Coordinates of C-alpha atoms and ligand atoms in Angstrom, one line a residue:
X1 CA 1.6 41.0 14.3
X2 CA -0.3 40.0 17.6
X3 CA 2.4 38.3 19.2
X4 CA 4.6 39.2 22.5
X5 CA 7.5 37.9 20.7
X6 CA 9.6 41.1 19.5
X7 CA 9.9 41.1 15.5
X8 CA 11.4 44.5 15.1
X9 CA 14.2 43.5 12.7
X10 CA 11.6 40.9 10.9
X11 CA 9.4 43.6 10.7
X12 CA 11.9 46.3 9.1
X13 CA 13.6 43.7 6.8
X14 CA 9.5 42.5 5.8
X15 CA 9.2 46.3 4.5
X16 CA 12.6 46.6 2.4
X17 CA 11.8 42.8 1.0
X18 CA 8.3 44.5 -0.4
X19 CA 9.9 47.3 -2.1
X20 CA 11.6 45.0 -4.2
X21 CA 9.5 41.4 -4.4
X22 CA 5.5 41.1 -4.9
X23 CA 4.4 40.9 -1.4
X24 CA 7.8 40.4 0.1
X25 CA 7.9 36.9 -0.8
X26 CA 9.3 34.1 -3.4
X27 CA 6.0 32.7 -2.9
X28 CA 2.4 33.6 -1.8
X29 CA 2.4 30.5 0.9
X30 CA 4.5 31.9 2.7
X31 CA 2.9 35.5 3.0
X32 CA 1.0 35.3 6.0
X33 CA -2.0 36.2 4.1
X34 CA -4.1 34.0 5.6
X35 CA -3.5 34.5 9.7
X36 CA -2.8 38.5 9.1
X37 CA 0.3 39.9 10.2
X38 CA 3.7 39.9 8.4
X39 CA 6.2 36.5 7.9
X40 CA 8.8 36.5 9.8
X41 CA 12.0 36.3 8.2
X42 CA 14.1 33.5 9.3
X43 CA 17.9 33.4 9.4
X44 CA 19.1 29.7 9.9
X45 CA 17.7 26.6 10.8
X46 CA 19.2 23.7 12.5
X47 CA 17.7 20.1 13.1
X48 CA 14.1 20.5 14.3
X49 CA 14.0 24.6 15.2
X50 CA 14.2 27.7 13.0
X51 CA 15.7 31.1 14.2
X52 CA 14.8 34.2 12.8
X53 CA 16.9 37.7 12.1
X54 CA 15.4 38.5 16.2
X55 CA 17.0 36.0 17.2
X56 CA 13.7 34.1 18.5
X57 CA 13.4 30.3 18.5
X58 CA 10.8 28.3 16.6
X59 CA 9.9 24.5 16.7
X60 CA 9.2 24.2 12.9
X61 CA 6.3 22.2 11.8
X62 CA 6.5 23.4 8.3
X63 CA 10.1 22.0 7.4
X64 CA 10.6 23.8 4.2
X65 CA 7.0 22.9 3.3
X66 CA 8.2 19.1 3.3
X67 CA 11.4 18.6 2.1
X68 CA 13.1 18.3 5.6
X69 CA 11.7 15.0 7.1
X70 CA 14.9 14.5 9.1
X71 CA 15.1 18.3 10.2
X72 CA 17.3 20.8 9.0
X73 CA 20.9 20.5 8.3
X74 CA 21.2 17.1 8.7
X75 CA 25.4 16.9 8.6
X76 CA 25.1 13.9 5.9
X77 CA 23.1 16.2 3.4
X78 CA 25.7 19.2 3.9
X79 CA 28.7 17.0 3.8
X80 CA 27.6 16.0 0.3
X81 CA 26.9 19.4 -1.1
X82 CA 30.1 20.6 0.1
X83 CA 31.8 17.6 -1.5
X84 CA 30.0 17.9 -4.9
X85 CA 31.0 21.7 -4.8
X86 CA 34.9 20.6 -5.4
X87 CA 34.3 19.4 -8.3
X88 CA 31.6 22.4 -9.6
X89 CA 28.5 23.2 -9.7
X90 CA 26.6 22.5 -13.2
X91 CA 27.8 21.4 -16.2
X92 CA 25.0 21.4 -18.8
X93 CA 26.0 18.0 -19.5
X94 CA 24.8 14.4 -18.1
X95 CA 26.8 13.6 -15.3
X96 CA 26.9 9.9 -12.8
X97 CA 25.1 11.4 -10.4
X98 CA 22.1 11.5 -12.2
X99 CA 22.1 8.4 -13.3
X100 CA 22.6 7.2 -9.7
X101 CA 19.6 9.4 -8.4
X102 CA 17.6 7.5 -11.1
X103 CA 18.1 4.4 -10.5
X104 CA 17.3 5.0 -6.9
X105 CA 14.1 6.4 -7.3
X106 CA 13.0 3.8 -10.0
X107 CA 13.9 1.3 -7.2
X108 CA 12.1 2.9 -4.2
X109 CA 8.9 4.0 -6.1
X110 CA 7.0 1.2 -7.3
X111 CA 5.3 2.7 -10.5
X112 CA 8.8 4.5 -11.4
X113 CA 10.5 2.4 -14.6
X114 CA 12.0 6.1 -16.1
X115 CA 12.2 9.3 -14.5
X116 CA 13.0 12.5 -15.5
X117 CA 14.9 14.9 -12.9
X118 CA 13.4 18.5 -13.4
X119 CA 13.4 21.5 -10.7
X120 CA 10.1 22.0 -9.0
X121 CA 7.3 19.9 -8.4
X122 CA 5.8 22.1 -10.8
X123 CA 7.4 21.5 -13.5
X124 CA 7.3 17.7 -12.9
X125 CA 3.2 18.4 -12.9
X126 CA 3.2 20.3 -16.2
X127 CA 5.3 17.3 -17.5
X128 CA 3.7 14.7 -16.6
X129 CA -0.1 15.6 -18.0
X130 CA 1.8 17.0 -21.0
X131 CA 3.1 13.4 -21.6
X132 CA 0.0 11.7 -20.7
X133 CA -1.3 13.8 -23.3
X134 CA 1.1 12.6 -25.6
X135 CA 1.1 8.9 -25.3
X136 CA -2.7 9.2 -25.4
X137 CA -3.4 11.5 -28.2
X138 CA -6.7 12.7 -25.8
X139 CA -6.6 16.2 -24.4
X140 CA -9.2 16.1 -21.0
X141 CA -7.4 15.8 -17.6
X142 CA -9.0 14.9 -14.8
X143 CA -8.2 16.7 -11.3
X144 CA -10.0 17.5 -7.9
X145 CA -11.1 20.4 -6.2
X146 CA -8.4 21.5 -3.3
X147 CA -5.6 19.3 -4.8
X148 CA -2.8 21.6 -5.7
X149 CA -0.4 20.7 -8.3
X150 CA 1.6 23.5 -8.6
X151 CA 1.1 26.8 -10.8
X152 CA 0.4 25.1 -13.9
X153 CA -1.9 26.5 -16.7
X154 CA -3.8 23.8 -17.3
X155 CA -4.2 23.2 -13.6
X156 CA -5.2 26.5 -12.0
X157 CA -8.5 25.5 -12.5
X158 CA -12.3 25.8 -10.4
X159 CA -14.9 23.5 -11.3
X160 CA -17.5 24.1 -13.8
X161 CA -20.8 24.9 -13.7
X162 CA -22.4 21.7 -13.4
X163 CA -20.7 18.5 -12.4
X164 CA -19.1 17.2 -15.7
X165 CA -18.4 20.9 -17.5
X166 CA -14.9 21.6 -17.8
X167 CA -13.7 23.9 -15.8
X168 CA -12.5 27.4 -16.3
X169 CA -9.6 29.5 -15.1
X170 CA -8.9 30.2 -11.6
X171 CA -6.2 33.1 -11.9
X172 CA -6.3 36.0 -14.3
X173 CA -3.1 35.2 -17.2
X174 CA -4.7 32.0 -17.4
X175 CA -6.6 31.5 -21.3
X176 CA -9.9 29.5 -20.8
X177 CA -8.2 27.5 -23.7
X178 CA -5.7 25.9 -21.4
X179 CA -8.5 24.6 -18.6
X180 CA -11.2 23.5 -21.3
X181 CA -10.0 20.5 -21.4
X182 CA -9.5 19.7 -17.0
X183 CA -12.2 18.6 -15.4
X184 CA -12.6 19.2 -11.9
X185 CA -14.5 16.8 -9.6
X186 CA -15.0 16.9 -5.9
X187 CA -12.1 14.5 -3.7
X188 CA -13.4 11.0 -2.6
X189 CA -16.6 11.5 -4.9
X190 CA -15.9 7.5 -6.6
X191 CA -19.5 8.2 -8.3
X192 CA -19.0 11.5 -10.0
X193 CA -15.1 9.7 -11.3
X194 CA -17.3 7.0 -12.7
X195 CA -19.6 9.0 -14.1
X196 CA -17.0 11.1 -15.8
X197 CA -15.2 8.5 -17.5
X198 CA -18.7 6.7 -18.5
X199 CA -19.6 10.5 -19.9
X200 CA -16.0 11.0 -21.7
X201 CA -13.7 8.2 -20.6
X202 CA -12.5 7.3 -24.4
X203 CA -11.1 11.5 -24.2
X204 CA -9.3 11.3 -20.6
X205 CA -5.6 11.7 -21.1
X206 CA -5.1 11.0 -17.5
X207 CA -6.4 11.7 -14.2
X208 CA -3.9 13.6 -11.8
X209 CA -4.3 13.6 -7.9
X210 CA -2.6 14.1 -4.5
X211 CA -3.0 10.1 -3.5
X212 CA -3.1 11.9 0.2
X213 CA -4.2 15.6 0.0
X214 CA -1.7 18.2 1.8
X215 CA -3.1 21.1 0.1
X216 CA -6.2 21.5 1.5
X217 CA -5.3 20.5 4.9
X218 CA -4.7 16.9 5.0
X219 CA -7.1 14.6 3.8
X220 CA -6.7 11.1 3.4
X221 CA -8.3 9.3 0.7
X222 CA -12.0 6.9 1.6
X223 CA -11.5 3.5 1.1
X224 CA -12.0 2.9 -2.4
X225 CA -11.2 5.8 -4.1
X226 CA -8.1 5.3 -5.3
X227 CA -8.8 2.0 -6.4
X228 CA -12.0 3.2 -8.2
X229 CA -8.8 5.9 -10.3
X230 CA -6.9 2.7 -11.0
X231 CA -9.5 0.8 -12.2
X232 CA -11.4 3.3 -14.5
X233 CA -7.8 4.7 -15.6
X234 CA -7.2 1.3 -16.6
X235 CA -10.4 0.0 -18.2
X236 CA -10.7 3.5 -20.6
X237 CA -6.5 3.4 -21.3
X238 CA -6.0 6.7 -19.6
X239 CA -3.0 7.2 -17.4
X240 CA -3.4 7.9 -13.8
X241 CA -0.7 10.1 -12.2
X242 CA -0.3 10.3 -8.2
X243 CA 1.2 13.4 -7.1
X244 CA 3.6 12.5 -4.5
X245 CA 5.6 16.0 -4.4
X246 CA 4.7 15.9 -0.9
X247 CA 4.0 12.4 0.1
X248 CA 7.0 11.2 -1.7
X249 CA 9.6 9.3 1.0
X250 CA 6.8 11.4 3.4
X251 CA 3.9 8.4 4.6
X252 CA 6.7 5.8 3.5
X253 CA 9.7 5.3 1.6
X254 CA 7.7 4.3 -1.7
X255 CA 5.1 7.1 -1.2
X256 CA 1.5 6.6 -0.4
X257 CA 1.8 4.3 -3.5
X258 CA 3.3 2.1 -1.6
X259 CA 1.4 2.4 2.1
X260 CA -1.8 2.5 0.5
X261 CA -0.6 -0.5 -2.6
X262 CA -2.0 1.3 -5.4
X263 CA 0.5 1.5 -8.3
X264 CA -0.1 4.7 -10.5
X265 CA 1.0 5.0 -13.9
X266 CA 3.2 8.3 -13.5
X267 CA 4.3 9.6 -10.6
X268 CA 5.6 13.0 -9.4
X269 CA 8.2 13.7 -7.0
X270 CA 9.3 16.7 -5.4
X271 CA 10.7 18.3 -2.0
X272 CA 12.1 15.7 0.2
X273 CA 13.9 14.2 -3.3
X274 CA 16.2 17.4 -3.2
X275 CA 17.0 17.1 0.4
X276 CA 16.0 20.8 0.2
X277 CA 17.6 22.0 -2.9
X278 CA 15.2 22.5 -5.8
X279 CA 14.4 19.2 -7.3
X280 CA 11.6 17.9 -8.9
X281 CA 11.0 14.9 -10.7
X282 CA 8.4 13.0 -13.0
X283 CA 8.4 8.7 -14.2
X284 CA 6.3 6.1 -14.3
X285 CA 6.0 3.3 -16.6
X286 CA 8.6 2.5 -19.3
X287 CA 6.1 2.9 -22.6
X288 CA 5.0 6.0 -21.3
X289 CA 8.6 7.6 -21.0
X290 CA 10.0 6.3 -23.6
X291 CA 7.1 8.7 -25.1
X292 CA 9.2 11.9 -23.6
X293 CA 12.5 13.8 -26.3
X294 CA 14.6 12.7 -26.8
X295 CA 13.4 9.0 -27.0
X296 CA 10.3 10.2 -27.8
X297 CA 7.8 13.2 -29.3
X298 CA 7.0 15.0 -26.1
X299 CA 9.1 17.5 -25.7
X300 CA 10.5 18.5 -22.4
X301 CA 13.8 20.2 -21.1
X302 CA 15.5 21.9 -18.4
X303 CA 18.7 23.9 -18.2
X304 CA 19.7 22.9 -14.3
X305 CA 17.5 19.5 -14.8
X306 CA 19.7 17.0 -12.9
X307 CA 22.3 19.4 -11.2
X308 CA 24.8 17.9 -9.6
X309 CA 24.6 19.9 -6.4
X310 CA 21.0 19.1 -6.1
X311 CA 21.5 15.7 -7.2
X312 CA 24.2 15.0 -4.2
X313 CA 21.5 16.9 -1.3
X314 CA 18.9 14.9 -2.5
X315 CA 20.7 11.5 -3.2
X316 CA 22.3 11.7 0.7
X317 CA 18.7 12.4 1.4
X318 CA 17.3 9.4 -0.2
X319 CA 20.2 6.9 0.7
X320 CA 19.6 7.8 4.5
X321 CA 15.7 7.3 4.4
X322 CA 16.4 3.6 2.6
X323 CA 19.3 2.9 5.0
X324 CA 17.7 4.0 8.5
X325 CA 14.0 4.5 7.3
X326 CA 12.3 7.0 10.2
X327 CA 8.8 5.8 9.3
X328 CA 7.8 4.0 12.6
X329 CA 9.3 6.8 14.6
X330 CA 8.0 9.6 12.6
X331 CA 4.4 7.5 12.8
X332 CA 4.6 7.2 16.9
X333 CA 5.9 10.5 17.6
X334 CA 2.8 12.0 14.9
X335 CA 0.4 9.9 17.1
X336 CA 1.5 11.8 20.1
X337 CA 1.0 14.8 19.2
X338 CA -2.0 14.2 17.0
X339 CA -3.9 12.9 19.9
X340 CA -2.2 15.6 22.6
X341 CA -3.7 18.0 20.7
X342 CA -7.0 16.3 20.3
X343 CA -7.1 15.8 24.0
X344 CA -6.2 19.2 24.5
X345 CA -9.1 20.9 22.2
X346 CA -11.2 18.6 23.8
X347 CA -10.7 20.0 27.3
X348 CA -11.0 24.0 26.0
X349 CA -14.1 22.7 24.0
X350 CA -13.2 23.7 20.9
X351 CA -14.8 22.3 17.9
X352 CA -12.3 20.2 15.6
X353 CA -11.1 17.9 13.6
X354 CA -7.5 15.8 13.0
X355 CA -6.4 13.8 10.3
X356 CA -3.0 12.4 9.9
X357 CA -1.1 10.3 7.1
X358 CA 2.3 9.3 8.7
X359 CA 3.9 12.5 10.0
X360 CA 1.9 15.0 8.0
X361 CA -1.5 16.0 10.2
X362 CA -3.4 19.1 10.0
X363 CA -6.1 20.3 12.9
X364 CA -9.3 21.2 11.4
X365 CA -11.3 23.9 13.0
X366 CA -14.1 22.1 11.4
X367 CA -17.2 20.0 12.6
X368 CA -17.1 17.9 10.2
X369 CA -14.5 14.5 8.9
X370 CA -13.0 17.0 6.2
X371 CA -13.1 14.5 3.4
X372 CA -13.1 17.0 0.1
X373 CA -12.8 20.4 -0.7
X374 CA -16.7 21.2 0.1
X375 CA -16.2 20.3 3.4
X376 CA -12.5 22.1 4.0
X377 CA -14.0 25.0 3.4
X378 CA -16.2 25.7 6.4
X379 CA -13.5 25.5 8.3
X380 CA -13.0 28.4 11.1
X381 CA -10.2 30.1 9.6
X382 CA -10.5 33.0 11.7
X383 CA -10.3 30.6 14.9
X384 CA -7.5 29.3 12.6
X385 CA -5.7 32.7 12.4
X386 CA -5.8 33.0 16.3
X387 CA -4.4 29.7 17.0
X388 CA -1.5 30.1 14.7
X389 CA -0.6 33.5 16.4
X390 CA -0.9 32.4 19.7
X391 CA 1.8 29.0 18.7
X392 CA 4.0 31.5 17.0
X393 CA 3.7 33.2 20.2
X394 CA 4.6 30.3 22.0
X395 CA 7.9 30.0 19.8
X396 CA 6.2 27.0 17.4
X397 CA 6.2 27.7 14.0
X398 CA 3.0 25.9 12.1
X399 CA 2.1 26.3 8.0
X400 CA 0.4 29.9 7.5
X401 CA -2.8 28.2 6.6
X402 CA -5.5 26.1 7.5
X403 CA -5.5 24.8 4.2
X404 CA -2.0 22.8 4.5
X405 CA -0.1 19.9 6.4
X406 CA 2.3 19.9 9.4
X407 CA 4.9 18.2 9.5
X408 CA 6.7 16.5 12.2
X409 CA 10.8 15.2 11.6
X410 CA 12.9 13.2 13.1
X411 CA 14.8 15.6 14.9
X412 CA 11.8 16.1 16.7
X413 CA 12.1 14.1 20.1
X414 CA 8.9 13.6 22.7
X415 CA 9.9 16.4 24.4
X416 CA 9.6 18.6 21.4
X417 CA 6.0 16.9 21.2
X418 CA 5.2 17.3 25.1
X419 CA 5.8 20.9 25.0
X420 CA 4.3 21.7 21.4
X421 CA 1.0 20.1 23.2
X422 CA 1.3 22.0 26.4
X423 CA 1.7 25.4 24.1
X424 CA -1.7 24.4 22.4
X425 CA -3.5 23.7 25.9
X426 CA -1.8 27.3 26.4
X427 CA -3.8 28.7 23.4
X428 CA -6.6 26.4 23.2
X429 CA -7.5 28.0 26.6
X430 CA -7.2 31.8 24.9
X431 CA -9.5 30.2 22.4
X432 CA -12.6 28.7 24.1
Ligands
LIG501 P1 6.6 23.3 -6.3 O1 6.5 23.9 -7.7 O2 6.2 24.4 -5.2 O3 8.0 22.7 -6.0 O4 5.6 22.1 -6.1 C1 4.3 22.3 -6.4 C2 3.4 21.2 -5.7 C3 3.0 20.1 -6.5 N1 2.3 19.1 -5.9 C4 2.0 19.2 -4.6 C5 1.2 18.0 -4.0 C6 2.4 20.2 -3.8 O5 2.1 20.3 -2.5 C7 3.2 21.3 -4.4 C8 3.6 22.5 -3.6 N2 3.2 22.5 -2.2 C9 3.1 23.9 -1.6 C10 2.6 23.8 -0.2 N3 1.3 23.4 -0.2 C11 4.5 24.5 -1.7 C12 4.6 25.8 -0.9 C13 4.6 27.0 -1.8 O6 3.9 27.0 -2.8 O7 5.4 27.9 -1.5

């Protein structure tokens, strides 16, 4: 690892993980895979910084990959969980708190009538196209190309061959059974979504889609687009679902439903929801859910669905963000550093990029607007690889990839922002 930090214990704790875990991780993001180098291996975190087993100090821009929007630890998310651990910790049975987490969401998200609590933002994905499929009775689903919806069959898809084929498998386990029926069309392309549904519109199930894209670096939709889904999911009957695992209570309190006033049919919900335990979550209209078991035919389930430890993290979450909403904060302090670190690429001369939804922004080493997947993908990821070593360096932690979001908190203060800027003029200048 090419950094003057000293990861000794990381390093020997990296090895004895990989004897025992593929890759010495719970998940492949996290693997390092794409800047070289091993993760290091982190041993607390507390409001905006993380710590790891060395004992060196990070400012996190990754928060748990989005779930801590107010930092970690905040005392009113612990307090809960401690409190709901008095009285235990699942029950296998429905309990108040669920039914108070439900009635939340339904009234911060605008397309949410029903939701179902599940415990990923996978399996609220999976759900949701397998219902949309069910109250349909079609079998196509639409996606795009760099949207990531989690590890779902159906969904680990690359485009076909031409435009409107259907796409095939994009990891080996996957049967070219369960992507026949996705179609994959490039991000912002309104023309080749019109065309698709003209093509095949009367056997679209739904169309799924980040309504602002984390996952291949952030891109925010044209104007248009999204309105174009609604419209065309409307016209055909086909039900449009807006994946808002990560910009659920992220770009505002009702998601980028709400900030960008485009009302899905389904929604999916995930990270922040759980305050950081493992919660996922799927709803939308009333019809359509009343289409999921038991009320309905689609069948669906979930042995820690609705756990009452995760429901108390992610309720204190969710009750904070409606009482003191961060949003304009979050928005100002993003700015800053969004346009610090334009200024400061500017100065070294280095080639880039920045888009920014709220206070998730990711810096392109692009030429380009990055406005699809096409485009993402000249990015300079071995510029990219450099950069990240030399923040890490410079004791700021930043998501393993050029192909994700940072994120900013409120426990970040200016001065967090001033000297995350001044450690990128720091680098920058390594880099020109
Ligand atoms: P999970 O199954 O990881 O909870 O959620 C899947 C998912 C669904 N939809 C969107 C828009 C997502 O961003 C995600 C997961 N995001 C990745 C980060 N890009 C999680 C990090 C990881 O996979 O470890």
């Amino acid at each position: 690892m090419s950094t003057s930090l000293s990861h000794a214990k990381s390093h020997a704790e990296f090895q004895r993980a990989a004897q025992f875990i593929p890759g010495g991780v719970n998940s492949p993001a996290r693997a390092f895979g794409a800047v070289g180098g091993q993760p290091v291996i982190m041993a607390r975190g507390e409001g905006p910084y993380l710590y790891d087993i060395d004992d060196n100090r990070y400012l996190d821009y990754i928060g748990s990959w989005g779930p801590h929007i107010l930092g970690h630890r905040p005392e009113f998310v612990t307090s809960a969980i401690q409190a709901a651990l008095e009285t235990g910790t699942s029950f296998g049975a429905p309990t108040a708190l669920e039914t108070e987490m439900a009635e939340l969401v339904c009234e911060l998200v605008p397309s949410v009538e029903k939701v179902r609590m599940v415990n990923s933002g996978t399996e609220a994905t999976m759900s949701a196209i397998r219902v949309a499929r069910g109250f349909t009775g079609r079998d196509v689903i639409v996606k795009f190309a760099g949207c990531y919806h989690g590890h779902v069959d159906a969904l680990l898809v690359q485009a076909g061959s031409g435009a409107l084929t259907h796409g095939t498998p994009s990891s080996p386990g996957v049967p070219a059974g369960c992507t026949s029926d996705t179609l994959v069309l490039e991000y912002n392309d309104i023309e080749a979504l019109t065309a698709a549904f003209q093509n095949e519109g009367d056997k679209i199930a739904g169309v799924i889609l980040e309504p602002v894209v984390g996952n291949m670096g952030c891109v925010l939709p044209e104007p248009g687009f999204l309105e174009t889904a609604r419209e065309l999911c409307t016209k055909y009957g086909s039900v449009l679902i807006f994946d808002e695992v990560m910009t659920g209570f992220r770009v505002a309190l009702g998601g980028a439903q709400e900030r960008f006033g485009v009302t899905p049919d389904m929604t999916t919900l995930g990270k922040i929801i759980g305050g950081g335990l493992p919660v996922g979550a799927y709803g939308g209209r009333e019809d359509i859910m009343q289409a999921v078991s038991p009320t309905g035919p689609v069948y669906q389930a979930g042995t820690l669905s609705g756990n009452p430890l995760a429901m108390a993290s992610g309720l204190a979450m969710l009750r904070e963000l409606k009482a003191n909403p961060p949003y304009e904060r979050l928005e100002t302090l993003s700015t800053k550093l969004v346009d610090g670190l334009h200024q400061a690429a500017e100065d070294a001369g280095i080639p880039h990029v920045l888009a920014q939804c709220g206070s998730m922004f990711t810096l392109f080493f692009n030429t380009e607007k990055v406005t699809s997947y096409a485009v993402s993908a000249q990015n300079d990821t071995d510029r990219f690889a450099k950069y990240f070593m030399g923040m890490l360096d410079h004791g700021i932690y930043l998501p393993c990839s050029q192909f994700e979001a940072n994120f900013v908190s409120n426990a970040h203060t200016d001065d967090h922002i001033e000297s995350t800027i001044s450690g990128a003029r720091d680098v920058f200048a390594s880099l020109a």
